[in-house]
């Protein structure tokens, strides 16, 4: 997941990496957890392109969190995930009894859509995060949420990256949307346009909803990986998919999203969201921004 929701990192004079958890983070008062977070962030910071992926040695407690969350989300996906996401889930061979390493995720995606997972210590700059998607590369965090609240995380963790994103990246029509988003991010020049692309991504591949025969379903990774929000989104203000609006809609990452955009069909997601990403440039986005003001 992109954005401002990552805990900042600082590197001390001696080279020690410190993840600065917020005061209300469930793990903030747990020295063992904080040490884990620091060591996992160091792994990613110490990695350079071309080297083998860093392996995070997860504890038994951490694997147990994965077992709990993946079982609960599997049940929820049966009811609330869109068809394409359920197909992705059926295609990808992911463990339910232990946290997969990034190399395992890459190996599982390779024969399906060719995506590679790369280690991110925390926030990755917008243009780098999205641009990498054009090359079928996905920057992923490796840490897992705090064990005191296995079904909640204030930040994107390995559960989000894998059970939200990898499951969808496994399905070819989803993968094409991600790649197209990456191309859009590379094509646009102004920061304003890049932020518009990022917001369309947020309201589609992170928090998108699609109507299916038996009701609205989640297709965004943020919904698919959230134990609570995957059920609650049906109570959000579900608006028709509208690229001009999506690109300027504000959001607050600390609460369930009050406004979401729901497509009439998966085909509409492919046509409208995919079509936007395929063709977006600074001029077309300027027109969409103008339309969003005129229609307001
Ligand atoms: Fe995400």
mmCIF file of C-alpha atoms in Angstrom, residues 6-275:
data_model
loop_
_atom_site.group_PDB
_atom_site.id
_atom_site.type_symbol
_atom_site.label_atom_id
_atom_site.label_comp_id
_atom_site.label_asym_id
_atom_site.label_seq_id
_atom_site.Cartn_x
_atom_site.Cartn_y
_atom_site.Cartn_z
ATOM 1 C CA UNK A 6 3.625 4.041 7.122
ATOM 2 C CA UNK A 7 5.531 4.530 10.343
ATOM 3 C CA UNK A 8 8.540 6.764 9.591
ATOM 4 C CA UNK A 9 12.068 5.373 9.860
ATOM 5 C CA UNK A 10 15.169 7.036 11.200
ATOM 6 C CA UNK A 11 18.737 5.810 10.971
ATOM 7 C CA UNK A 12 20.795 6.737 14.024
ATOM 8 C CA UNK A 13 24.429 7.842 13.836
ATOM 9 C CA UNK A 14 25.626 4.337 14.644
ATOM 10 C CA UNK A 15 23.605 2.934 11.716
ATOM 11 C CA UNK A 16 20.811 1.530 13.835
ATOM 12 C CA UNK A 17 17.413 1.724 12.121
ATOM 13 C CA UNK A 18 14.464 2.784 14.274
ATOM 14 C CA UNK A 19 10.840 2.489 13.180
ATOM 15 C CA UNK A 20 8.842 5.264 14.816
ATOM 16 C CA UNK A 21 5.511 3.744 15.717
ATOM 17 C CA UNK A 22 2.699 6.158 16.501
ATOM 18 C CA UNK A 23 1.535 6.622 20.095
ATOM 19 C CA UNK A 24 -1.633 4.597 19.443
ATOM 20 C CA UNK A 25 0.055 1.736 17.586
ATOM 21 C CA UNK A 26 -0.795 -1.596 19.301
ATOM 22 C CA UNK A 27 2.895 -2.517 19.488
ATOM 23 C CA UNK A 28 4.291 0.801 20.689
ATOM 24 C CA UNK A 29 4.766 -0.346 24.290
ATOM 25 C CA UNK A 30 6.213 -3.752 23.417
ATOM 26 C CA UNK A 31 10.023 -3.627 23.286
ATOM 27 C CA UNK A 32 10.295 -7.043 21.632
ATOM 28 C CA UNK A 33 7.935 -6.008 18.852
ATOM 29 C CA UNK A 34 9.772 -2.750 18.337
ATOM 30 C CA UNK A 35 13.068 -4.593 18.050
ATOM 31 C CA UNK A 36 11.499 -6.929 15.455
ATOM 32 C CA UNK A 37 10.237 -3.993 13.445
ATOM 33 C CA UNK A 38 13.651 -2.356 13.519
ATOM 34 C CA UNK A 39 15.393 -5.519 12.399
ATOM 35 C CA UNK A 40 12.913 -6.193 9.574
ATOM 36 C CA UNK A 41 13.236 -2.586 8.347
ATOM 37 C CA UNK A 42 17.041 -2.984 8.408
ATOM 38 C CA UNK A 43 16.754 -6.043 6.173
ATOM 39 C CA UNK A 44 14.991 -4.048 3.470
ATOM 40 C CA UNK A 45 17.271 -1.026 3.818
ATOM 41 C CA UNK A 46 20.313 -3.271 3.573
ATOM 42 C CA UNK A 47 19.084 -4.946 0.384
ATOM 43 C CA UNK A 48 20.326 -3.837 -2.986
ATOM 44 C CA UNK A 49 19.039 -4.708 -6.417
ATOM 45 C CA UNK A 50 20.460 -7.940 -7.741
ATOM 46 C CA UNK A 51 21.028 -9.506 -4.338
ATOM 47 C CA UNK A 52 18.922 -12.412 -3.082
ATOM 48 C CA UNK A 53 15.756 -11.259 -1.296
ATOM 49 C CA UNK A 54 16.235 -10.743 2.421
ATOM 50 C CA UNK A 55 14.685 -13.528 4.481
ATOM 51 C CA UNK A 56 12.753 -12.463 7.568
ATOM 52 C CA UNK A 57 13.016 -15.099 10.292
ATOM 53 C CA UNK A 58 9.525 -14.955 11.732
ATOM 54 C CA UNK A 59 8.797 -16.227 15.202
ATOM 55 C CA UNK A 60 6.213 -18.881 15.989
ATOM 56 C CA UNK A 61 3.985 -16.138 17.433
ATOM 57 C CA UNK A 62 4.166 -14.247 14.158
ATOM 58 C CA UNK A 63 3.262 -17.337 12.154
ATOM 59 C CA UNK A 64 0.323 -17.824 14.500
ATOM 60 C CA UNK A 65 -0.971 -14.330 13.649
ATOM 61 C CA UNK A 66 -0.823 -15.294 9.968
ATOM 62 C CA UNK A 67 -2.743 -18.520 10.642
ATOM 63 C CA UNK A 68 -5.506 -16.655 12.468
ATOM 64 C CA UNK A 69 -5.846 -13.851 9.962
ATOM 65 C CA UNK A 70 -5.595 -15.922 6.818
ATOM 66 C CA UNK A 71 -8.288 -18.313 8.029
ATOM 67 C CA UNK A 72 -10.645 -15.472 8.919
ATOM 68 C CA UNK A 73 -10.022 -13.638 5.661
ATOM 69 C CA UNK A 74 -10.494 -16.815 3.646
ATOM 70 C CA UNK A 75 -13.987 -17.144 5.106
ATOM 71 C CA UNK A 76 -14.752 -13.493 4.456
ATOM 72 C CA UNK A 77 -13.498 -13.678 0.880
ATOM 73 C CA UNK A 78 -16.013 -16.383 0.106
ATOM 74 C CA UNK A 79 -18.796 -13.934 0.911
ATOM 75 C CA UNK A 80 -17.452 -10.483 0.174
ATOM 76 C CA UNK A 81 -14.638 -10.746 -2.401
ATOM 77 C CA UNK A 82 -15.404 -10.189 -6.078
ATOM 78 C CA UNK A 83 -15.212 -13.074 -8.513
ATOM 79 C CA UNK A 84 -11.855 -12.060 -10.024
ATOM 80 C CA UNK A 85 -10.282 -11.839 -6.554
ATOM 81 C CA UNK A 86 -11.653 -15.263 -5.634
ATOM 82 C CA UNK A 87 -10.231 -16.612 -8.873
ATOM 83 C CA UNK A 88 -6.852 -15.081 -8.037
ATOM 84 C CA UNK A 89 -7.011 -16.660 -4.640
ATOM 85 C CA UNK A 90 -7.745 -20.062 -6.169
ATOM 86 C CA UNK A 91 -4.882 -19.680 -8.652
ATOM 87 C CA UNK A 92 -2.142 -18.643 -6.231
ATOM 88 C CA UNK A 93 -0.585 -21.236 -4.022
ATOM 89 C CA UNK A 94 -0.125 -19.467 -0.699
ATOM 90 C CA UNK A 95 0.548 -21.089 2.656
ATOM 91 C CA UNK A 96 -2.094 -20.711 5.343
ATOM 92 C CA UNK A 97 0.045 -22.074 8.171
ATOM 93 C CA UNK A 98 3.074 -19.761 7.967
ATOM 94 C CA UNK A 99 4.021 -16.336 6.664
ATOM 95 C CA UNK A 100 5.427 -16.648 3.156
ATOM 96 C CA UNK A 101 8.745 -15.016 2.348
ATOM 97 C CA UNK A 102 8.847 -12.497 -0.511
ATOM 98 C CA UNK A 103 10.675 -15.109 -2.598
ATOM 99 C CA UNK A 104 7.764 -17.515 -2.041
ATOM 100 C CA UNK A 105 5.254 -14.878 -3.152
ATOM 101 C CA UNK A 106 7.343 -14.147 -6.249
ATOM 102 C CA UNK A 107 7.615 -17.864 -7.029
ATOM 103 C CA UNK A 108 3.842 -18.225 -6.698
ATOM 104 C CA UNK A 109 3.140 -15.226 -8.945
ATOM 105 C CA UNK A 110 5.790 -15.958 -11.568
ATOM 106 C CA UNK A 111 3.872 -18.599 -13.545
ATOM 107 C CA UNK A 112 0.592 -16.683 -13.215
ATOM 108 C CA UNK A 113 1.313 -13.050 -14.043
ATOM 109 C CA UNK A 114 5.068 -12.641 -13.597
ATOM 110 C CA UNK A 115 4.998 -10.204 -10.697
ATOM 111 C CA UNK A 116 8.043 -9.931 -8.411
ATOM 112 C CA UNK A 117 7.907 -8.812 -4.784
ATOM 113 C CA UNK A 118 10.610 -6.433 -3.548
ATOM 114 C CA UNK A 119 11.377 -5.539 0.079
ATOM 115 C CA UNK A 120 10.184 -2.123 1.299
ATOM 116 C CA UNK A 121 11.286 -0.857 4.707
ATOM 117 C CA UNK A 122 8.361 1.550 4.852
ATOM 118 C CA UNK A 123 7.019 4.266 2.634
ATOM 119 C CA UNK A 124 8.220 4.085 -0.958
ATOM 120 C CA UNK A 125 8.042 7.336 -2.953
ATOM 121 C CA UNK A 126 4.889 7.535 -5.076
ATOM 122 C CA UNK A 127 6.612 7.541 -8.451
ATOM 123 C CA UNK A 128 8.865 4.642 -7.523
ATOM 124 C CA UNK A 129 6.083 2.582 -5.927
ATOM 125 C CA UNK A 130 3.656 2.977 -8.828
ATOM 126 C CA UNK A 131 6.262 3.116 -11.581
ATOM 127 C CA UNK A 132 7.618 -0.286 -10.532
ATOM 128 C CA UNK A 133 4.216 -1.818 -11.286
ATOM 129 C CA UNK A 134 4.832 -1.137 -14.978
ATOM 130 C CA UNK A 135 7.716 -3.624 -14.722
ATOM 131 C CA UNK A 136 5.577 -6.075 -12.729
ATOM 132 C CA UNK A 137 7.493 -5.297 -9.567
ATOM 133 C CA UNK A 138 5.718 -4.734 -6.286
ATOM 134 C CA UNK A 139 7.322 -3.052 -3.269
ATOM 135 C CA UNK A 140 6.129 -4.934 -0.204
ATOM 136 C CA UNK A 141 6.555 -4.573 3.526
ATOM 137 C CA UNK A 142 7.629 -7.695 5.421
ATOM 138 C CA UNK A 143 6.590 -7.018 9.014
ATOM 139 C CA UNK A 144 3.409 -8.357 10.525
ATOM 140 C CA UNK A 145 0.924 -6.633 12.841
ATOM 141 C CA UNK A 146 1.131 -6.856 16.641
ATOM 142 C CA UNK A 147 -0.110 -10.102 18.185
ATOM 143 C CA UNK A 148 -2.424 -8.323 20.663
ATOM 144 C CA UNK A 149 -4.871 -7.473 17.860
ATOM 145 C CA UNK A 150 -4.402 -10.029 15.082
ATOM 146 C CA UNK A 151 -7.395 -8.792 13.129
ATOM 147 C CA UNK A 152 -6.342 -5.137 13.097
ATOM 148 C CA UNK A 153 -3.407 -3.141 11.798
ATOM 149 C CA UNK A 154 -2.993 0.614 11.491
ATOM 150 C CA UNK A 155 -0.454 0.143 8.690
ATOM 151 C CA UNK A 156 -0.113 -2.068 5.631
ATOM 152 C CA UNK A 157 1.687 -5.243 6.740
ATOM 153 C CA UNK A 158 2.594 -8.528 5.059
ATOM 154 C CA UNK A 159 -1.029 -9.667 5.428
ATOM 155 C CA UNK A 160 -2.188 -6.677 3.398
ATOM 156 C CA UNK A 161 0.567 -7.070 0.812
ATOM 157 C CA UNK A 162 -0.101 -10.757 0.250
ATOM 158 C CA UNK A 163 -3.744 -11.501 1.072
ATOM 159 C CA UNK A 164 -4.805 -8.136 -0.389
ATOM 160 C CA UNK A 165 -2.384 -7.534 -3.242
ATOM 161 C CA UNK A 166 -0.766 -10.866 -4.200
ATOM 162 C CA UNK A 167 -4.146 -12.578 -4.372
ATOM 163 C CA UNK A 168 -5.314 -9.989 -6.898
ATOM 164 C CA UNK A 169 -1.967 -9.817 -8.726
ATOM 165 C CA UNK A 170 -2.394 -13.540 -9.362
ATOM 166 C CA UNK A 171 -5.391 -12.961 -11.623
ATOM 167 C CA UNK A 172 -4.454 -11.778 -15.145
ATOM 168 C CA UNK A 173 -7.088 -9.061 -15.611
ATOM 169 C CA UNK A 174 -6.176 -7.600 -12.208
ATOM 170 C CA UNK A 175 -2.473 -7.768 -13.051
ATOM 171 C CA UNK A 176 -3.088 -5.781 -16.231
ATOM 172 C CA UNK A 177 -4.768 -3.036 -14.197
ATOM 173 C CA UNK A 178 -1.744 -2.797 -11.906
ATOM 174 C CA UNK A 179 0.646 -2.673 -14.860
ATOM 175 C CA UNK A 180 -1.455 0.020 -16.514
ATOM 176 C CA UNK A 181 -1.420 2.044 -13.279
ATOM 177 C CA UNK A 182 2.369 1.793 -13.300
ATOM 178 C CA UNK A 183 2.543 3.030 -16.870
ATOM 179 C CA UNK A 184 0.291 5.959 -16.010
ATOM 180 C CA UNK A 185 2.536 6.899 -13.081
ATOM 181 C CA UNK A 186 5.560 6.871 -15.380
ATOM 182 C CA UNK A 187 3.779 8.815 -18.135
ATOM 183 C CA UNK A 188 2.479 11.765 -16.146
ATOM 184 C CA UNK A 189 4.905 14.546 -15.414
ATOM 185 C CA UNK A 190 3.368 16.845 -12.837
ATOM 186 C CA UNK A 191 3.071 15.908 -9.167
ATOM 187 C CA UNK A 192 -0.572 16.950 -9.352
ATOM 188 C CA UNK A 193 -1.220 14.376 -12.080
ATOM 189 C CA UNK A 194 0.694 11.708 -10.183
ATOM 190 C CA UNK A 195 -1.459 12.348 -7.133
ATOM 191 C CA UNK A 196 -4.570 12.039 -9.287
ATOM 192 C CA UNK A 197 -3.354 8.643 -10.569
ATOM 193 C CA UNK A 198 -2.604 7.648 -6.979
ATOM 194 C CA UNK A 199 -6.120 8.539 -5.860
ATOM 195 C CA UNK A 200 -7.726 6.625 -8.710
ATOM 196 C CA UNK A 201 -5.558 3.669 -7.642
ATOM 197 C CA UNK A 202 -6.672 4.170 -4.031
ATOM 198 C CA UNK A 203 -10.365 4.126 -4.921
ATOM 199 C CA UNK A 204 -9.975 1.167 -7.290
ATOM 200 C CA UNK A 205 -7.157 -1.287 -6.593
ATOM 201 C CA UNK A 206 -7.071 -0.446 -2.863
ATOM 202 C CA UNK A 207 -10.715 0.268 -2.004
ATOM 203 C CA UNK A 208 -12.733 -0.547 -5.118
ATOM 204 C CA UNK A 209 -16.168 -2.161 -5.009
ATOM 205 C CA UNK A 210 -17.935 -3.926 -7.873
ATOM 206 C CA UNK A 211 -21.569 -4.949 -8.143
ATOM 207 C CA UNK A 212 -22.147 -8.631 -8.810
ATOM 208 C CA UNK A 213 -25.369 -10.622 -9.072
ATOM 209 C CA UNK A 214 -25.599 -11.150 -5.328
ATOM 210 C CA UNK A 215 -24.575 -7.688 -4.198
ATOM 211 C CA UNK A 216 -21.601 -5.349 -3.931
ATOM 212 C CA UNK A 217 -18.234 -7.091 -3.622
ATOM 213 C CA UNK A 218 -14.746 -5.926 -2.718
ATOM 214 C CA UNK A 219 -11.978 -5.874 -5.282
ATOM 215 C CA UNK A 220 -9.542 -3.408 -3.646
ATOM 216 C CA UNK A 221 -6.652 -4.888 -1.669
ATOM 217 C CA UNK A 222 -7.321 -2.611 1.303
ATOM 218 C CA UNK A 223 -10.816 -4.039 1.659
ATOM 219 C CA UNK A 224 -9.764 -7.606 0.897
ATOM 220 C CA UNK A 225 -7.170 -7.560 3.667
ATOM 221 C CA UNK A 226 -9.301 -5.850 6.312
ATOM 222 C CA UNK A 227 -11.190 -8.183 8.611
ATOM 223 C CA UNK A 228 -13.649 -5.477 9.601
ATOM 224 C CA UNK A 229 -13.934 -3.252 6.560
ATOM 225 C CA UNK A 230 -14.569 -6.089 4.089
ATOM 226 C CA UNK A 231 -17.994 -6.450 5.694
ATOM 227 C CA UNK A 232 -18.661 -2.836 6.598
ATOM 228 C CA UNK A 233 -18.040 -1.331 3.170
ATOM 229 C CA UNK A 234 -21.608 -2.143 2.118
ATOM 230 C CA UNK A 235 -22.683 0.578 4.570
ATOM 231 C CA UNK A 236 -20.369 3.178 3.028
ATOM 232 C CA UNK A 237 -21.676 5.846 0.666
ATOM 233 C CA UNK A 238 -21.278 3.705 -2.486
ATOM 234 C CA UNK A 239 -21.125 6.020 -5.480
ATOM 235 C CA UNK A 240 -21.043 5.058 -9.147
ATOM 236 C CA UNK A 241 -17.551 4.621 -10.565
ATOM 237 C CA UNK A 242 -16.458 8.044 -11.783
ATOM 238 C CA UNK A 243 -12.783 8.630 -12.598
ATOM 239 C CA UNK A 244 -12.981 12.439 -12.344
ATOM 240 C CA UNK A 245 -14.419 12.162 -8.837
ATOM 241 C CA UNK A 246 -12.128 9.362 -7.724
ATOM 242 C CA UNK A 247 -9.067 11.368 -8.672
ATOM 243 C CA UNK A 248 -9.965 14.253 -6.378
ATOM 244 C CA UNK A 249 -11.823 12.504 -3.550
ATOM 245 C CA UNK A 250 -10.169 12.997 -0.174
ATOM 246 C CA UNK A 251 -9.702 10.125 2.239
ATOM 247 C CA UNK A 252 -8.699 9.509 5.809
ATOM 248 C CA UNK A 253 -6.709 6.331 6.337
ATOM 249 C CA UNK A 254 -7.442 6.131 10.056
ATOM 250 C CA UNK A 255 -11.118 5.189 9.617
ATOM 251 C CA UNK A 256 -13.205 2.982 7.413
ATOM 252 C CA UNK A 257 -13.674 4.790 4.119
ATOM 253 C CA UNK A 258 -16.977 6.735 4.238
ATOM 254 C CA UNK A 259 -17.128 7.169 0.447
ATOM 255 C CA UNK A 260 -16.363 4.359 -1.999
ATOM 256 C CA UNK A 261 -16.861 3.942 -5.731
ATOM 257 C CA UNK A 262 -18.716 0.909 -7.023
ATOM 258 C CA UNK A 263 -18.474 -0.310 -10.610
ATOM 259 C CA UNK A 264 -21.472 -1.859 -12.352
ATOM 260 C CA UNK A 265 -19.361 -4.805 -13.443
ATOM 261 C CA UNK A 266 -15.807 -6.092 -13.609
ATOM 262 C CA UNK A 267 -15.881 -5.174 -17.291
ATOM 263 C CA UNK A 268 -16.524 -1.568 -16.291
ATOM 264 C CA UNK A 269 -13.506 -1.657 -13.980
ATOM 265 C CA UNK A 270 -11.394 -2.903 -16.864
ATOM 266 C CA UNK A 271 -12.807 -0.401 -19.339
ATOM 267 C CA UNK A 272 -12.978 2.714 -17.183
ATOM 268 C CA UNK A 273 -10.207 2.287 -14.618
ATOM 269 C CA UNK A 274 -7.957 0.348 -17.000
ATOM 270 C CA UNK A 275 -8.784 2.728 -19.849
#
